[in-house]
CSV table of C-alpha atoms and ligand atoms in Angstrom, one decimal:
chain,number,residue,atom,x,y,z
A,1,UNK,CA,136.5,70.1,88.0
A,2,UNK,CA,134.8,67.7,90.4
A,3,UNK,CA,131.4,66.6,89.7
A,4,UNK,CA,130.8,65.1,93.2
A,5,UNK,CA,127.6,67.7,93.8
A,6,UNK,CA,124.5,68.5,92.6
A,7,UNK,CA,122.7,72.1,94.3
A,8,UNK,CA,119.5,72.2,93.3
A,9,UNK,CA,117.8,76.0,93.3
A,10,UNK,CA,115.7,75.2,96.1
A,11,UNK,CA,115.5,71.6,98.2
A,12,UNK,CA,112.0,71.3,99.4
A,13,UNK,CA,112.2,67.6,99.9
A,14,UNK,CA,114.9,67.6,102.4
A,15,UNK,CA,112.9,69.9,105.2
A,16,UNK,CA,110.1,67.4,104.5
A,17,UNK,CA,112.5,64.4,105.2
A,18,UNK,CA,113.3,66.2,108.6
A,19,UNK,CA,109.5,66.8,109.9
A,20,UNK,CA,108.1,63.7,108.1
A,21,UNK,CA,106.0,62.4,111.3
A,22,UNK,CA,104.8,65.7,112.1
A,23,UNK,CA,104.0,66.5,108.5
A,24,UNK,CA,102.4,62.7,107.7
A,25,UNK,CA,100.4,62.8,110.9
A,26,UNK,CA,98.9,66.7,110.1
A,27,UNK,CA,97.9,65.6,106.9
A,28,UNK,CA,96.3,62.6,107.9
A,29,UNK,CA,94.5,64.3,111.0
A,30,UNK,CA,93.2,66.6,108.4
A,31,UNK,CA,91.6,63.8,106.0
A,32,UNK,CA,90.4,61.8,109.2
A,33,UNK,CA,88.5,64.7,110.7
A,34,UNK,CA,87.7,65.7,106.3
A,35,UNK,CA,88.4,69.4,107.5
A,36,UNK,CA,89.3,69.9,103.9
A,37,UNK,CA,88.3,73.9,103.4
A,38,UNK,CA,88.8,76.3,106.4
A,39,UNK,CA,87.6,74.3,109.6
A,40,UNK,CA,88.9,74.0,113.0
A,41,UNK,CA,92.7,73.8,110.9
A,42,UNK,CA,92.5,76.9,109.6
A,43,UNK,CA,91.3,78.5,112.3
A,44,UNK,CA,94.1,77.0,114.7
A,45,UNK,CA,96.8,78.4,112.1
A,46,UNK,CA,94.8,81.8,111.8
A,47,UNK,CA,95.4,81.9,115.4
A,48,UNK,CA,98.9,80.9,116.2
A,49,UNK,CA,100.1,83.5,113.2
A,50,UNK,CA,98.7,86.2,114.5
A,51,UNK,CA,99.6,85.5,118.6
A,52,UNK,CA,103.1,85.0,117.0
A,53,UNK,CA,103.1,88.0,115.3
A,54,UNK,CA,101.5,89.9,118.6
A,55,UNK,CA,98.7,91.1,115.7
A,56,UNK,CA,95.1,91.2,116.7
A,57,UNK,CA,93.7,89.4,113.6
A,58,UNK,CA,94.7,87.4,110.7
A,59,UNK,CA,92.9,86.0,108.2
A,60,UNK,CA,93.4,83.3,106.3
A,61,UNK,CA,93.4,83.2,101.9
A,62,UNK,CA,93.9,81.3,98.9
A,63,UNK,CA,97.2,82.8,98.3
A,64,UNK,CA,100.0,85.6,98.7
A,65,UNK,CA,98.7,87.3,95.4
A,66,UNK,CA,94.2,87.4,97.2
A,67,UNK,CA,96.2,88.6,99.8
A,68,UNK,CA,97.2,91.6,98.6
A,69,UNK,CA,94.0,92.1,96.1
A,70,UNK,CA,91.8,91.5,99.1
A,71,UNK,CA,93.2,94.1,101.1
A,72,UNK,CA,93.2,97.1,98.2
A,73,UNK,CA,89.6,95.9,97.1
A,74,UNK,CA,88.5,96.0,101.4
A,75,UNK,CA,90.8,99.5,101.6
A,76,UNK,CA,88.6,101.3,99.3
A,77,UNK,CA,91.3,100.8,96.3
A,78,UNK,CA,89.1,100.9,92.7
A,79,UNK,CA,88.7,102.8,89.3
A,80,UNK,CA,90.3,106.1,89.2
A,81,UNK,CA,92.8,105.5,91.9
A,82,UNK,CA,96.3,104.9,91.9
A,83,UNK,CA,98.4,102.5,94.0
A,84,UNK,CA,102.6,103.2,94.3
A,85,UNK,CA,104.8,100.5,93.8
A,86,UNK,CA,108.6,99.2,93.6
A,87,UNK,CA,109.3,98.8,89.6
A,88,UNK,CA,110.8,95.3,90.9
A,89,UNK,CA,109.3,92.4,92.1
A,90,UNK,CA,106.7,89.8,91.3
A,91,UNK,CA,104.0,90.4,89.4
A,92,UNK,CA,101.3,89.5,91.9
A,93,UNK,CA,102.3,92.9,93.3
A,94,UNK,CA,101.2,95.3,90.3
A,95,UNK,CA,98.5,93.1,88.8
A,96,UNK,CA,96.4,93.2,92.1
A,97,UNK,CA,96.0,96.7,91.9
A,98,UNK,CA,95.3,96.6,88.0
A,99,UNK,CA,92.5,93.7,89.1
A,100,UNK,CA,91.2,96.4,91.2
A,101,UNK,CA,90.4,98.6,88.5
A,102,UNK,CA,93.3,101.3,89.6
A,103,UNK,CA,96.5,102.3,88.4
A,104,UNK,CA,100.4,101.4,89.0
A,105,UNK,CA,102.2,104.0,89.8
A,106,UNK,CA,106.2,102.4,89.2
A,107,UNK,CA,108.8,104.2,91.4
A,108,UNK,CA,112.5,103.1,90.9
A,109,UNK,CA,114.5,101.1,93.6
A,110,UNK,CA,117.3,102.3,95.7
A,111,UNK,CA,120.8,100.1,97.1
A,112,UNK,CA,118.4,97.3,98.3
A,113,UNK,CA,116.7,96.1,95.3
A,114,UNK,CA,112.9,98.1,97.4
A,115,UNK,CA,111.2,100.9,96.2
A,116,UNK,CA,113.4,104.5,96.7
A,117,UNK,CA,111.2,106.0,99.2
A,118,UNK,CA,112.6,109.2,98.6
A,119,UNK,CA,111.2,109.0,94.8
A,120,UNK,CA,108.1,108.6,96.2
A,121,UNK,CA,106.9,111.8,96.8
A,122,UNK,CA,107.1,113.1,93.5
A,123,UNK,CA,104.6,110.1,92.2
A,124,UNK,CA,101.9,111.6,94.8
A,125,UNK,CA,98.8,112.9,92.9
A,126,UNK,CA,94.8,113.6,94.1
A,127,UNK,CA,94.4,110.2,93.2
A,128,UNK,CA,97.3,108.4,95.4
A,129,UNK,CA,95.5,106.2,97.5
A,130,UNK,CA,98.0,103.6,98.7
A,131,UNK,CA,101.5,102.7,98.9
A,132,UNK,CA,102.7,98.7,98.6
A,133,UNK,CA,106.5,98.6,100.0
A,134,UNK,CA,107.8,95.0,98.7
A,135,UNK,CA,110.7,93.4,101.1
A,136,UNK,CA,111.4,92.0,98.3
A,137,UNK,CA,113.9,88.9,98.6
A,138,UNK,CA,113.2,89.0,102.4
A,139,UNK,CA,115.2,92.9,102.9
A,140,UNK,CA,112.5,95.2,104.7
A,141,UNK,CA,111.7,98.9,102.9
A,142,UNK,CA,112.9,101.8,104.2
A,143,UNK,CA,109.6,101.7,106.5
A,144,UNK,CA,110.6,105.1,108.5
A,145,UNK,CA,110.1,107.2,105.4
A,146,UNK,CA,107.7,105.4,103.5
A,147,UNK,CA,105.5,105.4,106.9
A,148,UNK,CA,106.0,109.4,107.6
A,149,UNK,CA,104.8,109.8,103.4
A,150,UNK,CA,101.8,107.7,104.4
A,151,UNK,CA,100.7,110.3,107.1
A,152,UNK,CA,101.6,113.0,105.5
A,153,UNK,CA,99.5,112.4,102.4
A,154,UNK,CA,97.4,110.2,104.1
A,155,UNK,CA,97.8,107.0,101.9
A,156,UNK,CA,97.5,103.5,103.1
A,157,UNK,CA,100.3,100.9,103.4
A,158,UNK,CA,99.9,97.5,101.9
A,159,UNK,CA,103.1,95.8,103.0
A,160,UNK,CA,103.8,92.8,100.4
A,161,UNK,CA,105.7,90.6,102.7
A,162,UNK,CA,105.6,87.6,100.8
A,163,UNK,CA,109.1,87.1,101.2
A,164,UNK,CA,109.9,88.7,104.2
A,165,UNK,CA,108.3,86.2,106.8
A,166,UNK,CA,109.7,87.4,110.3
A,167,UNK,CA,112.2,90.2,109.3
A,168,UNK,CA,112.2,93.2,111.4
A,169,UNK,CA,112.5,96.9,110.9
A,170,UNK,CA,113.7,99.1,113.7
A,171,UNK,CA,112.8,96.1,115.7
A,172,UNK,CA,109.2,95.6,114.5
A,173,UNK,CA,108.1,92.6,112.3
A,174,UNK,CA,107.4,93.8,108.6
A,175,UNK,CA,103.4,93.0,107.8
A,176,UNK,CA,102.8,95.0,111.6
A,177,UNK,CA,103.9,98.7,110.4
A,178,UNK,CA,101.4,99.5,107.7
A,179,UNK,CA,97.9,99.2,108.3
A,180,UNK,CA,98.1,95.5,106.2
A,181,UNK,CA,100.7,93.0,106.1
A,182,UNK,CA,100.3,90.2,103.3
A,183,UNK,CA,101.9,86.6,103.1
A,184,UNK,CA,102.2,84.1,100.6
A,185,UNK,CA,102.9,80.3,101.8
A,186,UNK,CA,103.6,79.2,98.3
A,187,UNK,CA,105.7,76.3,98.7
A,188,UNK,CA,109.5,77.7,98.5
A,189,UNK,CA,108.9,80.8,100.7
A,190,UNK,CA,110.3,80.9,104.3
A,191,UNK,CA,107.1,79.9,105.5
A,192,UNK,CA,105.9,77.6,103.1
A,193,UNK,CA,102.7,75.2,102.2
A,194,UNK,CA,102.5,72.1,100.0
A,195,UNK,CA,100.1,74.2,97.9
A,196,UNK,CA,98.9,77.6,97.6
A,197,UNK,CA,97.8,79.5,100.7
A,198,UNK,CA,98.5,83.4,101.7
A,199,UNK,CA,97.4,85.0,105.0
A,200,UNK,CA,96.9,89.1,105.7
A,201,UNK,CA,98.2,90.5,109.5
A,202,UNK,CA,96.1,93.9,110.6
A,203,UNK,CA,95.3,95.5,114.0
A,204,UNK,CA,92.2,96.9,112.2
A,205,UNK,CA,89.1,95.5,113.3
A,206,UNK,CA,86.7,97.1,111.5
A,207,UNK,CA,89.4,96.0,108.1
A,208,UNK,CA,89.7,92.5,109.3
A,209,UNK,CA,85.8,92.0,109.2
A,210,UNK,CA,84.9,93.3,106.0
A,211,UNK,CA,88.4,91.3,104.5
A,212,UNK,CA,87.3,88.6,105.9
A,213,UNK,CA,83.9,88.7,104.8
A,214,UNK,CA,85.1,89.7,100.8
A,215,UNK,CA,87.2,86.6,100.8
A,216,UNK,CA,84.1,84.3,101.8
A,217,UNK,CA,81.8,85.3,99.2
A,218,UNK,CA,81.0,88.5,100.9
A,219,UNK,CA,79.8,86.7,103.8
A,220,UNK,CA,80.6,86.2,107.3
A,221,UNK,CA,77.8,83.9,107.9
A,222,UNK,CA,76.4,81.3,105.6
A,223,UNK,CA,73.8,82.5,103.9
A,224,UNK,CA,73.9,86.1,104.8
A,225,UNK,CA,75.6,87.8,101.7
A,226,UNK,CA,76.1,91.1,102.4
A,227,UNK,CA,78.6,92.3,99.7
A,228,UNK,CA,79.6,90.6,96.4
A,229,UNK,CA,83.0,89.1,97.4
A,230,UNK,CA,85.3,86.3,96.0
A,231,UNK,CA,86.2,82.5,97.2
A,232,UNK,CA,89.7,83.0,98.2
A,233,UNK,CA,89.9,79.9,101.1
A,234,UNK,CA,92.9,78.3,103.0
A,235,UNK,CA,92.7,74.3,102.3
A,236,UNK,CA,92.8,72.5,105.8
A,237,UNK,CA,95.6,70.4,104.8
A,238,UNK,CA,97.6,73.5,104.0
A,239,UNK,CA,96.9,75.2,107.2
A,240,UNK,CA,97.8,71.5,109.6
A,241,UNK,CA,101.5,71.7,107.5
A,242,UNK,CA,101.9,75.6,108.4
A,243,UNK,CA,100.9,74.8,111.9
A,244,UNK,CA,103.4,71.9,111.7
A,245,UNK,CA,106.4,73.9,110.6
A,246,UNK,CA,105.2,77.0,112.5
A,247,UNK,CA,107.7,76.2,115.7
A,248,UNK,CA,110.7,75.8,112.9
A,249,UNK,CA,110.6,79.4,111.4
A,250,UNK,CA,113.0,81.1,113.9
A,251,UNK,CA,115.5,78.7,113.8
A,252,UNK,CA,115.5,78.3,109.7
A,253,UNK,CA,115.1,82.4,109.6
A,254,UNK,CA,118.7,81.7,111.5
A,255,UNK,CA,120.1,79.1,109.1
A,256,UNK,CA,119.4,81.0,105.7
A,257,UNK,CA,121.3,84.1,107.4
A,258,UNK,CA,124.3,81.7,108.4
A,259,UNK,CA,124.2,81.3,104.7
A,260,UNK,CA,123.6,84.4,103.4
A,261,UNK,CA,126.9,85.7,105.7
A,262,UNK,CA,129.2,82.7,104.6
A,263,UNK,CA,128.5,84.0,100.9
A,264,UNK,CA,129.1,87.3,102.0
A,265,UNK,CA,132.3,86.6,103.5
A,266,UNK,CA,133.8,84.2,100.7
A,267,UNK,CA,132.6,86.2,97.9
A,268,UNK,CA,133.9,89.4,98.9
A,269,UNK,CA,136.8,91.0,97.1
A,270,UNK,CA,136.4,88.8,94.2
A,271,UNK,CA,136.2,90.3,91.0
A,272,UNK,CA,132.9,91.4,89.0
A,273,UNK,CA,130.8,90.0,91.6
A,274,UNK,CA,128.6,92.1,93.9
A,275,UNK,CA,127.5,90.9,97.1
A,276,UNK,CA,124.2,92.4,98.3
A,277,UNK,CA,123.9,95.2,100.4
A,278,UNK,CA,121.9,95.2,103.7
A,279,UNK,CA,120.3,98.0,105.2
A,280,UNK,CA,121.1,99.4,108.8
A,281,UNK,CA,118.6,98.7,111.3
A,282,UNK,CA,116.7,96.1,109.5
A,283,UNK,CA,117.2,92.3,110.0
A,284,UNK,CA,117.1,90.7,106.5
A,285,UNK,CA,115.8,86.9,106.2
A,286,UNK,CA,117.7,86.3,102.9
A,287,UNK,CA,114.9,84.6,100.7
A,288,UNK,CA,116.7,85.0,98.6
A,289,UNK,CA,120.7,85.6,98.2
A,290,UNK,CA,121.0,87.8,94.8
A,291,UNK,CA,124.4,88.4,93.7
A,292,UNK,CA,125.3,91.3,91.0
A,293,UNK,CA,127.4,90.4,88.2
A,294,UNK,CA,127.9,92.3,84.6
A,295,UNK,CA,128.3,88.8,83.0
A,296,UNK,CA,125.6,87.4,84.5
A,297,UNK,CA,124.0,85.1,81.7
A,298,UNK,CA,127.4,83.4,81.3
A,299,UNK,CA,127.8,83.1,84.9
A,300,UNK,CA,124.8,81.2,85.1
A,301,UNK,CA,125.4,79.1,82.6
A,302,UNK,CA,129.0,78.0,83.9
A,303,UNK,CA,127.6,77.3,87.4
A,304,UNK,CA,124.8,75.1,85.0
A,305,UNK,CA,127.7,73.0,83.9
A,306,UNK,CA,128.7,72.4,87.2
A,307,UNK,CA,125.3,71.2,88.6
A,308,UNK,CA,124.7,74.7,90.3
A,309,UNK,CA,121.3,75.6,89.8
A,310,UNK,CA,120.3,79.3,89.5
A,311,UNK,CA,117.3,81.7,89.2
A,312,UNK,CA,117.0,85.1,88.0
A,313,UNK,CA,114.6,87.5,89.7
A,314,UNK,CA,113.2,88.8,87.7
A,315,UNK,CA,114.5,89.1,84.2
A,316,UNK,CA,112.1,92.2,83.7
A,317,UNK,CA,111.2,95.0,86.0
A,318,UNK,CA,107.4,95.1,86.0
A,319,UNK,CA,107.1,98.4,83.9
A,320,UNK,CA,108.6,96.6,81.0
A,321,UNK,CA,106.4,93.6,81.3
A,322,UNK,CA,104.0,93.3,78.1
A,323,UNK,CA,100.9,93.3,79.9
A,324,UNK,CA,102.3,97.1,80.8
A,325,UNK,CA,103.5,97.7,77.1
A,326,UNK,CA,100.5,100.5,77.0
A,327,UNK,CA,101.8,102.4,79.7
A,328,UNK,CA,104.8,103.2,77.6
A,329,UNK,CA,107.2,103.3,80.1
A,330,UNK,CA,110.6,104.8,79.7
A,331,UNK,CA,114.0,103.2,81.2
A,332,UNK,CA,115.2,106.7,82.1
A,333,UNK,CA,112.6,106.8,84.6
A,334,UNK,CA,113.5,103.3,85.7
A,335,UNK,CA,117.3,103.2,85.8
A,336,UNK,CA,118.6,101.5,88.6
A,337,UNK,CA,115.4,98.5,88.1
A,338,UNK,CA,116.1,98.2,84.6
A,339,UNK,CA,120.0,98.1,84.9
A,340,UNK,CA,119.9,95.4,88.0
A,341,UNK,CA,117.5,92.9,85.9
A,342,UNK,CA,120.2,92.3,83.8
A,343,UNK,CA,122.7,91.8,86.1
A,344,UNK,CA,120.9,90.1,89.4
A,345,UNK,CA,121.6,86.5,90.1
A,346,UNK,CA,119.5,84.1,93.2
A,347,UNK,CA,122.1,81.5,94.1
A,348,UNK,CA,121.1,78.5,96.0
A,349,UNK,CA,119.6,79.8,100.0
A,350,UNK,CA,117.5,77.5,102.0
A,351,UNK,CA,118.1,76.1,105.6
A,352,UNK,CA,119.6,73.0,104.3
A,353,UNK,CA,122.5,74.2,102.5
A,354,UNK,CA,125.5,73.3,104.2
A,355,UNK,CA,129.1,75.0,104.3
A,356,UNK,CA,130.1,72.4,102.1
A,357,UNK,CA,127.8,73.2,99.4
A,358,UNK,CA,128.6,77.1,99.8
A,359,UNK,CA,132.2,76.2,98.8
A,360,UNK,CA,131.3,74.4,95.6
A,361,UNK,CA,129.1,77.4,94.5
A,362,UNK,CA,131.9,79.9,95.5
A,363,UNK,CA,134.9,78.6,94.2
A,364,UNK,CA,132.8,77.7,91.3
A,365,UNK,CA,131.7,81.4,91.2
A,366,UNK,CA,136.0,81.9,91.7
A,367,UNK,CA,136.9,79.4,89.3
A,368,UNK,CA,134.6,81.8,86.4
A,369,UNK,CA,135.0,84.8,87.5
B,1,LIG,C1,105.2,85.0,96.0
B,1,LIG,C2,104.9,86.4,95.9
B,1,LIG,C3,103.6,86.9,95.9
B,1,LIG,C4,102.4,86.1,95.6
B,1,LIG,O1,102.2,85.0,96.3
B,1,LIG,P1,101.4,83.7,95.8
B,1,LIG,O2,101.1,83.0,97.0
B,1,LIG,O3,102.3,83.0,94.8
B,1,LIG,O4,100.1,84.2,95.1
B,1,LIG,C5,103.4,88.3,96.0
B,1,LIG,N1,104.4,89.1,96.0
B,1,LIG,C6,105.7,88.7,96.0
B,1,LIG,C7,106.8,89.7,96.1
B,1,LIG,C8,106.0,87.3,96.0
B,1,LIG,O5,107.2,86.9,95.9
């Protein structure tokens, strides 16, 4: 076998390479004008995300896992209630509503590696409070059904879009259908920082202020505390490098599709792998690329030998995590999460990957397989 490539999971370094001047010149803006925490930065990010997103108001946080807790804690969210969530994702999305002092309330996933909305209703008690859809590796929810639930039982939605940066539903952007959208900007997302940083979309004004205000030390001007709140702040130097790669995000949103359909198309047919499947009426931003495969440890470790690196998420769904070990949770009621943990694989997907690179990883994947 040739040896002439090396894929790396993720390739941060060559997007940098091909905005350095604008990326260079934010940064050093930022440090001449020492706007180091929020500042006329932040605020010019704040703006341009939301007038992107055609939301009246975003505000700006530490990170994609605040964003999330911010939004329970300001929705009322607290001891005694419970919040419904997919049994897979990352666990930023069931330990924000532990840190809230409520309860996770697992429901299975369906085709699409999201919650099964249609479990949903049968998770519903007095205490429901709030439902958190993940798009998880950048596939939107089944928003039609898990939006009708929400009215019907009058529960709040807390999209986690953390990897779902400008995918559409039924036309509309995930992060606009709920009442809150939340984003993370960790480094290898679509939209990504050079550090932590997280943002939350709402139409609610009333919401925005008093999110807003808990993330600034329950404050919304100095001095004046009027709730006890947390420090959860976007550094100036991350919000000049989102603003930077802001007018990029359509056209790498298009490249990690081109990818995600030359997979599709040279991995189908071929034996014990499963390509993922994407659900009508939603336009998928491919995050991630997660294949299925029955041998998946010894796939992974044959792609290894060829320089092909690969990531598994997540190894366990989040009802099987120790920190839930009390909850004693039973596979039977988590089938489909349980049995696709052992068999998911994220291959390489980033804007940069070329066809070239594809065709090593497939007919590496042909070559094992
Ligand atoms: C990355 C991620 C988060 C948290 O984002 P951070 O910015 O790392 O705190 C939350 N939910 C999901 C699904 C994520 O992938």
């Amino acid at each position: 076998m040739k040896r002439d490539m090396e894929i790396p999971f993720v390739d941060l370094h060559k997007q940098y390479l091909s905005l350095k001047k604008e990326i260079d010149s934010a940064i050093s803006d930022v440090i001449r004008d020492t706007a180091f925490i929020r500042g006329s930065y932040v605020q010019g990010f704040e703006q341009e995300f939301a007038k992107n997103y055609g939301v009246k108001h975003c505000i700006p946080v530490a990170n994609g896992t605040d964003a999330i807790y911010i939004a329970l804690k300001m929705l009322g969210v607290g001891m005694g209630d419970e919040v419904i969530t997919t049994a897979h994702s990352w666990i930023s999305t069931s330990e924000t509503i532990v840190q809230t002092g409520a309860k996770p309330v697992f429901v299975d996933t369906d085709d699409y590696f999201t919650i099964d909305a249609v479990q949903i209703v049968e998770k519903i008690t007095s205490n429901t409070k709030a439902i958190i859809p993940v798009h998880l590796y950048g596939q939107p929810c089944d928003m039609g059904r898990i939006m009708s639930i929400a009215q019907k039982y009058n529960l709040y939605v807390v999209e986690d879009c953390a990897q779902a940066h400008y995918a559409k539903w039924n036309g509309k952007r995930v992060g606009t259908i709920g009442n809150v959208g939340t984003f993370s900007f960790y480094p290898g997302k679509n939209l990504g920082a050079y550090g932590d940083a997280g943002a939350i979309l709402t139409n609610d004004e009333q919401l925005a202020e008093k999110m807003r205000m808990f993330a600034n030390h329950g404050a919304l001007k100095k001095h004046h505390h009027e709730i006890n709140g947390i420090n959860s702040r976007m550094d100036g130097i991350q919000a000049a490098i989102l603003s930077a790669k802001l007018p990029y995000i359509r056209e790498w949103t298009q490249a990690r599709q081109q990818v995600a359909s030359w997979y599709d198309q040279k991995l189908a047919g071929l034996n014990n792998i499963k390509i993922p499947n994407r659900r009508d009426n939603a336009d998928h931003v491919f995050h991630l690329y997660v294949i299925k495969t029955p041998a998946r440890d010894e796939v992974r470790m044959e792609l290894k030998k060829k320089d092909i690196d690969t990531v598994i998420h997540y190894p366990t769904a989040l009802p099987f995590l120790e920190a839930y070990h009390d909850m004693n949770h039973q596979i039977s009621d988590y089938k489909k999460a349980h049995q696709d943990s052992l068999e998911i694989l994220s291959l390489p997907i980033y804007p940069e990957l070329t066809e070239n690179q594809v065709n090593y990883i497939v007919e590496a994947l042909h070559n094992i397989v």
